[in-house]
XYZ file of C-alpha atoms in Angstrom:
516
model
C -38.291 28.069 36.933
C -38.498 25.421 39.671
C -38.049 28.150 42.314
C -41.010 30.100 40.889
C -43.136 26.946 40.903
C -42.329 26.224 44.550
C -43.004 29.840 45.537
C -46.338 29.726 43.720
C -47.356 26.682 45.741
C -46.041 27.993 49.070
C -48.396 30.956 48.757
C -51.465 28.715 48.440
C -53.628 27.935 51.451
C -54.548 24.328 52.228
C -58.055 25.040 50.907
C -56.549 26.409 47.685
C -54.580 23.204 47.256
C -57.647 21.138 48.035
C -59.653 22.919 45.370
C -56.820 22.408 42.889
C -56.835 18.686 43.584
C -60.569 18.138 43.441
C -61.113 20.579 40.548
C -57.753 19.980 38.861
C -59.060 19.346 35.366
C -60.218 22.040 32.989
C -63.820 23.020 33.455
C -66.237 22.127 30.728
C -68.017 24.807 28.797
C -71.775 24.550 28.281
C -74.259 22.116 26.827
C -77.209 23.058 24.608
C -80.299 21.068 23.656
C -83.485 21.872 21.786
C -86.470 20.019 20.364
C -89.286 20.814 17.950
C -92.712 19.233 17.524
C -92.339 16.810 20.433
C -95.018 15.730 22.907
C -93.981 16.849 26.388
C -91.010 18.739 24.967
C -89.911 19.786 28.462
C -89.478 16.151 29.522
C -87.376 15.382 26.447
C -85.276 18.504 26.987
C -84.813 17.640 30.676
C -83.279 14.270 29.797
C -81.243 15.850 27.029
C -79.739 18.232 29.583
C -79.047 15.378 31.984
C -77.076 13.743 29.173
C -75.071 16.964 28.786
C -74.477 17.508 32.502
C -70.725 16.904 32.104
C -70.500 20.106 30.041
C -71.671 22.375 32.854
C -72.665 21.991 36.491
C -73.102 25.596 37.713
C -76.679 25.929 36.569
C -79.311 24.975 34.046
C -82.333 26.453 32.338
C -85.150 25.751 29.884
C -87.591 27.699 27.726
C -90.746 26.140 26.279
C -93.151 27.464 23.656
C -96.864 27.043 24.361
C -99.786 28.198 22.225
C -102.415 29.959 24.326
C -105.837 29.228 22.849
C -107.422 32.082 24.771
C -105.081 34.799 23.488
C -104.365 32.984 20.239
C -100.639 33.623 20.649
C -97.465 31.821 21.615
C -96.199 32.095 25.176
C -92.592 31.380 26.135
C -92.035 30.040 29.636
C -88.629 30.183 31.308
C -87.183 28.311 34.270
C -83.519 28.415 35.304
C -81.459 28.098 38.451
C -78.208 27.183 40.179
C -76.945 23.613 40.410
C -77.309 20.349 38.556
C -80.195 19.661 36.197
C -81.825 17.368 38.763
C -81.626 20.155 41.360
C -82.916 22.957 39.133
C -86.004 21.138 37.827
C -88.540 19.424 40.048
C -91.267 17.235 38.602
C -93.725 20.096 39.074
C -91.385 22.493 37.253
C -91.238 20.235 34.227
C -95.005 19.743 34.252
C -95.635 23.498 34.139
C -93.254 23.948 31.179
C -95.810 22.762 28.642
C -95.619 22.955 24.876
C -94.286 21.061 21.874
C -91.076 23.069 21.471
C -88.223 23.768 23.921
C -84.559 24.671 24.307
C -82.277 24.121 27.294
C -78.799 24.897 28.578
C -76.336 23.492 31.117
C -73.898 26.102 32.297
C -70.278 26.469 33.128
C -69.371 30.139 32.810
C -66.290 30.997 30.765
C -66.993 34.664 30.093
C -68.779 36.719 32.734
C -71.770 36.187 34.979
C -70.393 33.364 37.099
C -73.044 33.697 39.839
C -75.706 36.156 38.655
C -78.900 34.419 37.619
C -79.397 37.069 34.913
C -76.448 35.506 33.115
C -77.896 32.004 33.173
C -79.327 30.668 29.933
C -81.437 30.286 27.927
C -82.040 33.997 27.411
C -85.658 34.783 26.600
C -87.003 38.064 25.181
C -89.924 39.463 23.253
C -89.264 42.151 20.653
C -90.943 43.617 17.572
C -90.720 40.347 15.594
C -92.085 38.142 18.376
C -90.613 35.779 20.958
C -86.968 34.741 20.869
C -84.958 32.431 23.134
C -81.254 31.584 22.854
C -78.861 28.966 24.248
C -75.160 29.356 23.394
C -72.033 27.236 23.865
C -68.694 28.981 23.267
C -67.100 32.424 23.525
C -67.221 35.355 21.133
C -63.714 36.543 20.373
C -65.022 39.960 19.253
C -67.277 40.380 22.305
C -65.344 43.403 23.562
C -65.806 45.213 20.272
C -69.516 44.358 20.102
C -70.181 45.308 23.713
C -68.490 48.697 23.270
C -70.596 49.355 20.179
C -73.896 48.644 21.931
C -72.947 50.535 25.087
C -72.113 53.561 22.952
C -75.563 53.218 21.388
C -77.138 53.387 24.841
C -78.189 49.736 24.924
C -78.878 48.442 28.437
C -77.142 45.144 29.189
C -78.820 42.670 31.542
C -75.675 40.612 32.175
C -71.934 40.426 31.577
C -72.328 37.249 29.495
C -71.202 37.519 25.872
C -74.121 35.337 24.753
C -76.489 38.251 25.401
C -74.859 40.109 22.526
C -76.577 37.784 20.046
C -79.974 39.107 21.153
C -78.900 42.703 20.595
C -77.452 41.846 17.192
C -80.769 40.277 16.210
C -82.946 43.096 17.536
C -80.795 45.796 15.867
C -80.711 44.076 12.486
C -82.364 45.995 9.629
C -83.468 42.807 7.861
C -87.190 42.372 7.297
C -87.739 38.788 8.519
C -86.765 37.208 11.825
C -84.738 34.414 10.223
C -82.850 36.957 8.139
C -82.179 38.947 11.306
C -80.762 35.852 13.003
C -78.569 35.114 9.997
C -77.403 38.735 9.924
C -76.511 38.568 13.625
C -74.493 35.396 13.186
C -72.432 36.908 10.376
C -71.309 39.682 12.747
C -70.174 37.321 15.516
C -66.643 35.905 15.597
C -65.184 33.118 17.688
C -66.885 30.008 19.010
C -70.651 29.674 18.955
C -72.876 26.654 18.738
C -76.309 28.160 19.262
C -79.906 27.015 19.413
C -82.621 29.641 19.010
C -86.356 29.193 19.501
C -88.795 31.498 17.718
C -92.569 31.419 17.433
C -92.323 29.468 14.182
C -89.018 27.599 14.157
C -86.077 26.016 15.918
C -82.773 27.367 14.583
C -79.336 25.769 15.058
C -76.153 27.642 14.153
C -72.519 26.558 14.281
C -69.745 29.105 13.797
C -67.766 28.965 10.533
C -64.691 27.596 12.336
C -66.743 24.799 13.873
C -65.072 25.096 17.280
C -67.839 23.389 19.282
C -69.869 20.316 18.293
C -73.573 20.366 17.391
C -75.728 17.587 15.966
C -79.238 16.880 14.701
C -81.523 14.093 15.924
C -84.884 12.721 14.847
C -87.659 11.638 17.231
C -89.805 9.435 15.023
C -93.551 9.632 15.695
C -92.978 11.563 18.934
C -94.954 14.614 17.862
C -98.678 15.358 18.032
C -100.740 12.966 15.925
C -97.793 10.612 15.436
C -95.752 13.143 13.453
C -91.975 13.228 13.636
C -90.116 15.465 16.051
C -86.570 16.786 15.814
C -83.867 17.800 18.245
C -80.489 19.538 18.364
C -77.758 18.724 20.895
C -74.139 19.476 21.727
C -73.328 15.752 21.751
C -74.991 12.545 20.617
C -75.033 11.138 24.175
C -77.995 13.482 24.757
C -79.760 11.988 21.736
C -79.190 8.493 23.116
C -80.823 9.373 26.428
C -83.844 10.786 24.590
C -83.981 7.762 22.249
C -83.478 10.011 19.247
C -81.910 8.870 15.993
C -78.686 10.640 15.035
C -79.162 12.318 11.643
C -75.925 14.264 11.124
C -73.748 17.054 12.478
C -74.512 20.691 11.887
C -71.631 21.649 9.604
C -69.192 24.475 10.412
C -70.799 27.726 9.294
C -74.228 26.156 8.800
C -77.554 27.553 9.975
C -80.313 24.920 10.144
C -84.005 25.849 10.333
C -86.522 23.308 11.644
C -90.170 24.323 11.269
C -93.609 23.104 10.172
C -92.266 22.357 6.705
C -89.633 20.078 8.242
C -92.362 18.132 10.026
C -94.346 17.862 6.788
C -91.517 17.130 4.330
C -88.719 15.785 6.543
C -86.185 18.302 5.200
C -84.269 21.185 6.774
C -83.635 24.634 5.437
C -79.876 25.249 5.417
C -77.970 28.522 5.058
C -74.192 29.090 5.045
C -72.351 31.777 6.983
C -69.380 33.365 5.197
C -65.974 31.853 5.950
C -63.287 34.219 7.268
C -60.714 32.096 9.056
C -61.122 28.513 7.810
C -62.204 25.641 10.054
C -60.675 24.803 13.430
C -62.613 22.246 15.460
C -61.539 22.095 19.108
C -59.243 19.103 19.436
C -59.615 19.162 23.223
C -63.188 17.949 22.770
C -61.634 14.659 21.665
C -58.843 14.724 24.267
C -60.952 15.395 27.345
C -64.224 17.323 27.210
C -66.723 15.242 25.274
C -68.260 12.110 26.767
C -66.564 8.967 25.427
C -69.896 7.498 24.283
C -70.622 10.555 22.112
C -70.027 11.039 18.421
C -68.675 14.527 17.691
C -67.153 16.042 14.558
C -68.405 12.946 12.744
C -66.713 10.227 14.827
C -67.039 8.403 18.151
C -64.914 9.959 20.880
C -63.731 6.621 22.233
C -62.330 5.635 18.805
C -60.255 8.814 18.614
C -59.015 8.534 22.201
C -57.836 4.988 21.573
C -55.869 6.189 18.572
C -54.316 8.960 20.674
C -53.161 6.248 23.066
C -51.680 4.217 20.215
C -49.806 7.251 18.916
C -48.537 7.938 22.431
C -47.180 4.383 22.689
C -45.292 4.851 19.436
C -43.786 8.170 20.537
C -43.034 7.182 24.149
C -42.857 3.386 24.422
C -43.192 1.359 27.575
C -39.794 0.859 29.276
C -38.081 -2.427 28.501
C -37.395 -4.748 31.422
C -34.785 -7.523 31.801
C -35.861 -11.029 30.869
C -37.547 -12.768 33.765
C -38.627 -9.547 35.514
C -42.340 -8.743 35.924
C -43.675 -6.828 32.928
C -44.909 -3.238 33.437
C -48.571 -2.607 34.242
C -50.402 0.174 32.408
C -53.098 2.035 34.370
C -55.326 5.031 33.602
C -56.082 8.047 35.719
C -59.855 7.633 35.896
C -62.077 8.420 34.153
C -61.227 10.362 31.004
C -57.937 8.538 30.278
C -59.486 5.058 30.172
C -59.794 4.754 26.387
C -56.382 6.274 25.639
C -54.955 3.707 28.079
C -56.526 0.837 26.141
C -55.040 2.141 22.898
C -51.639 2.606 24.558
C -51.714 -0.984 25.822
C -52.874 -2.448 22.491
C -50.139 -0.677 20.538
C -47.477 -1.587 23.099
C -48.302 -5.290 22.723
C -48.335 -4.957 18.931
C -44.889 -3.343 19.083
C -43.525 -6.282 21.068
C -43.387 -4.442 24.404
C -44.881 -6.924 26.911
C -47.176 -5.371 29.528
C -50.473 -5.810 31.294
C -53.335 -3.346 31.703
C -55.326 -2.873 34.890
C -57.203 -0.386 37.063
C -54.820 1.095 39.612
C -57.185 3.502 41.362
C -60.678 3.527 42.740
C -62.237 6.927 42.087
C -64.939 8.048 44.501
C -67.728 9.410 42.272
C -69.457 11.251 45.119
C -66.732 13.752 46.011
C -67.327 17.331 44.950
C -65.482 20.561 45.650
C -67.304 21.451 48.849
C -66.202 18.791 51.369
C -64.325 19.793 54.511
C -60.670 20.684 54.147
C -58.352 18.369 56.109
C -55.901 19.604 58.706
C -52.278 20.237 57.850
C -51.254 16.909 59.448
C -53.711 15.011 57.220
C -53.200 16.881 53.952
C -52.806 13.665 51.953
C -56.465 12.931 52.661
C -57.438 15.545 50.101
C -56.380 13.112 47.381
C -57.477 9.943 49.190
C -61.001 11.377 49.436
C -61.186 11.091 45.659
C -58.589 8.459 44.646
C -57.552 5.301 46.464
C -54.747 3.123 45.011
C -55.354 -0.599 44.571
C -52.273 -2.048 46.237
C -52.205 -5.546 44.747
C -52.170 -4.068 41.222
C -49.244 -1.733 41.962
C -47.016 -3.403 44.555
C -43.595 -4.375 43.244
C -44.503 -3.277 39.710
C -43.131 -0.899 37.112
C -46.220 1.260 36.634
C -46.986 3.236 33.468
C -49.686 5.807 34.195
C -51.682 7.274 31.295
C -53.523 10.580 31.668
C -55.128 12.863 29.085
C -53.469 16.111 30.216
C -51.761 17.944 33.061
C -53.193 21.250 34.256
C -51.215 22.544 37.213
C -49.509 19.267 38.128
C -50.858 19.218 41.681
C -53.003 16.100 41.352
C -50.449 14.229 39.219
C -47.746 14.681 41.861
C -50.052 13.543 44.659
C -51.179 10.471 42.708
C -47.608 9.502 41.894
C -46.894 9.616 45.639
C -49.830 7.297 46.300
C -48.587 4.832 43.690
C -45.151 4.724 45.314
C -46.768 4.351 48.746
C -48.629 1.298 47.405
C -45.247 -0.330 46.688
C -44.509 0.483 43.020
C -40.849 0.124 41.939
C -41.012 2.815 39.221
C -43.646 5.216 37.932
C -43.639 6.389 34.296
C -46.162 9.035 33.256
C -47.566 9.251 29.726
C -49.856 12.090 28.597
C -52.101 11.671 25.530
C -51.859 15.362 24.562
C -49.065 17.949 24.296
C -48.132 20.321 27.144
C -50.841 22.958 27.585
C -49.145 26.360 27.354
C -51.851 28.910 26.517
C -55.386 29.829 27.646
C -58.450 29.272 25.492
C -60.582 32.151 24.206
C -63.138 29.928 22.469
C -65.149 28.431 25.315
C -62.901 26.482 27.694
C -62.163 27.638 31.229
C -58.379 27.242 31.526
C -56.123 28.485 34.311
C -54.000 31.539 33.555
C -50.892 31.150 31.428
C -48.718 31.522 34.540
C -50.561 28.744 36.405
C -50.213 26.131 33.661
C -47.739 23.442 34.708
C -45.655 23.383 31.529
C -45.058 27.140 31.716
C -43.801 26.968 35.284
C -40.870 24.928 33.963
C -40.538 26.665 30.592
C -41.420 23.392 28.850
C -38.452 21.511 30.357
C -39.790 17.940 30.478
C -36.931 16.636 32.645
C -37.566 19.364 35.230
C -41.274 18.595 35.183
C -40.591 14.888 35.655
C -38.318 15.618 38.599
C -40.955 17.726 40.362
C -43.633 15.097 39.676
C -41.228 12.442 41.066
C -41.681 10.130 38.063
C -39.012 7.980 36.441
C -39.940 9.355 33.028
C -42.502 11.705 31.494
C -43.747 11.633 27.921
C -46.203 13.975 26.194
C -47.860 13.361 22.843
C -46.352 15.736 20.263
C -48.660 18.387 18.724
C -48.120 16.890 15.272
C -48.849 13.400 16.577
C -52.036 14.582 18.235
C -53.387 16.158 15.048
C -52.317 13.223 12.868
C -53.933 10.671 15.187
C -57.172 12.668 15.542
C -57.409 13.259 11.799
C -56.576 9.650 10.959
C -59.109 8.143 13.362
C -61.931 10.632 12.800
C -61.634 10.877 9.032
C -62.598 14.537 9.266
C -62.001 16.836 6.317
C -61.826 19.815 8.675
C -58.762 21.063 10.538
C -58.387 21.376 14.319
C -57.729 24.238 16.720
C -54.672 23.584 18.913
C -54.116 27.102 20.240
C -53.846 25.833 23.821
C -50.706 23.917 22.781
C -49.182 26.458 20.396
C -50.504 29.929 21.261
C -51.562 30.351 17.626
C -55.196 31.505 17.684
C -57.202 30.858 14.498
C -59.620 33.762 15.126
C -58.401 37.163 16.391
C -59.355 38.056 19.962
C -60.515 41.637 20.519
C -60.781 41.745 24.288
C -58.135 41.578 26.994
C -57.498 38.571 29.152
C -58.931 40.378 32.199
C -62.363 40.279 30.555
C -62.483 36.504 30.213
């Protein structure tokens, strides 16, 4: 109800509200990168992680494989720490991480270990079959069941992170070869996992059978020792671009790829298939918000899909008509993730015969983080102005149509609407290029609780939500329209997960919400 929503906000401190504004959007998950047979592999992995920084900013880590001539054995070297990639790795750090093979990880915790360094990835161990390092993006939906099993077996856990369970599954496998052990482990995991594993003899990439999270393969031509070809794996193709790698293809849902000496010699990958239990369900929110717009995921460029979402939104919730002779509405995005949906919305509006213009209505300060000083009660509006400043000449006297990709708690949207009115807008219409988010994610996204989500505070009543946001009208993309537009523009043959809009989870979840 509206009363519940107001009470919820009255109980927040000014710092709470500030954090909601600056960190209003959903937090990204994790980014993974690995390379094989590459000169200065640590340097390549460093830049790959920089390209994936948007997927996690809490910490980063890297493991490299180096052959020690003296001991005639492989040595794995690990470095990880808190902060951005550029903070975690100095030039000296990268220089000491020598070797031709490496994997790396950028972290945003979604299941345990939010501050403990033991939970930061990659994980690196040595067991009876040799060295093994792992980087994982996603969440295991059967983590509670697996953890209970190992604890009952007396296994000592080093962290509360579900990714660690993969290592125990591998080490407890009865299979005779290391690759068979890895395959065996992956068949016992359920939920979302895009993993890269480094062994003494191979680089292994695995994507869960549902295909929740993206994973792709790149080629680094003549970047290996003696002019041989190198290969890399990444969460998104933007990391390949930064490393000047050629995109080869996606790792398919349920596929396990092995890159080794034979790959370098023959140019082919070994490929195994995990058994399918629950069909495919690629995360549609990767297209809506998470992935970088210059990436290609699930087989298509993100910007192309976001434009189509904007076009579909314009068809479902058209621009308001204005009397002849009046200024036409101006369409503006909430920067930055709504920019491409806004272009599609504008293009389709013009095609439909709804005159409008498109412009940038806000300047977004790229240097504001979550740690700046909280303003006093008298200057509470500064908490938005520190990040967003309206451009008055674009908005003054105009009917403004604002396009955003989603609404989390509604706090930022309401504040921004107030700024648009303060800049002199006549009307403000809000259009959202996804459906109302009603349920948390158990497959690798860090959502607020069900009770905190804006749509649930008003029981899905769009008119009540519009009234609280102080907008003239509010329009969400329908769930069916979202899936149709994403499928149409991406050309994918796989289905999408939309549990956050429907509460229908494609893979059963075995642990309680308090564990996530």
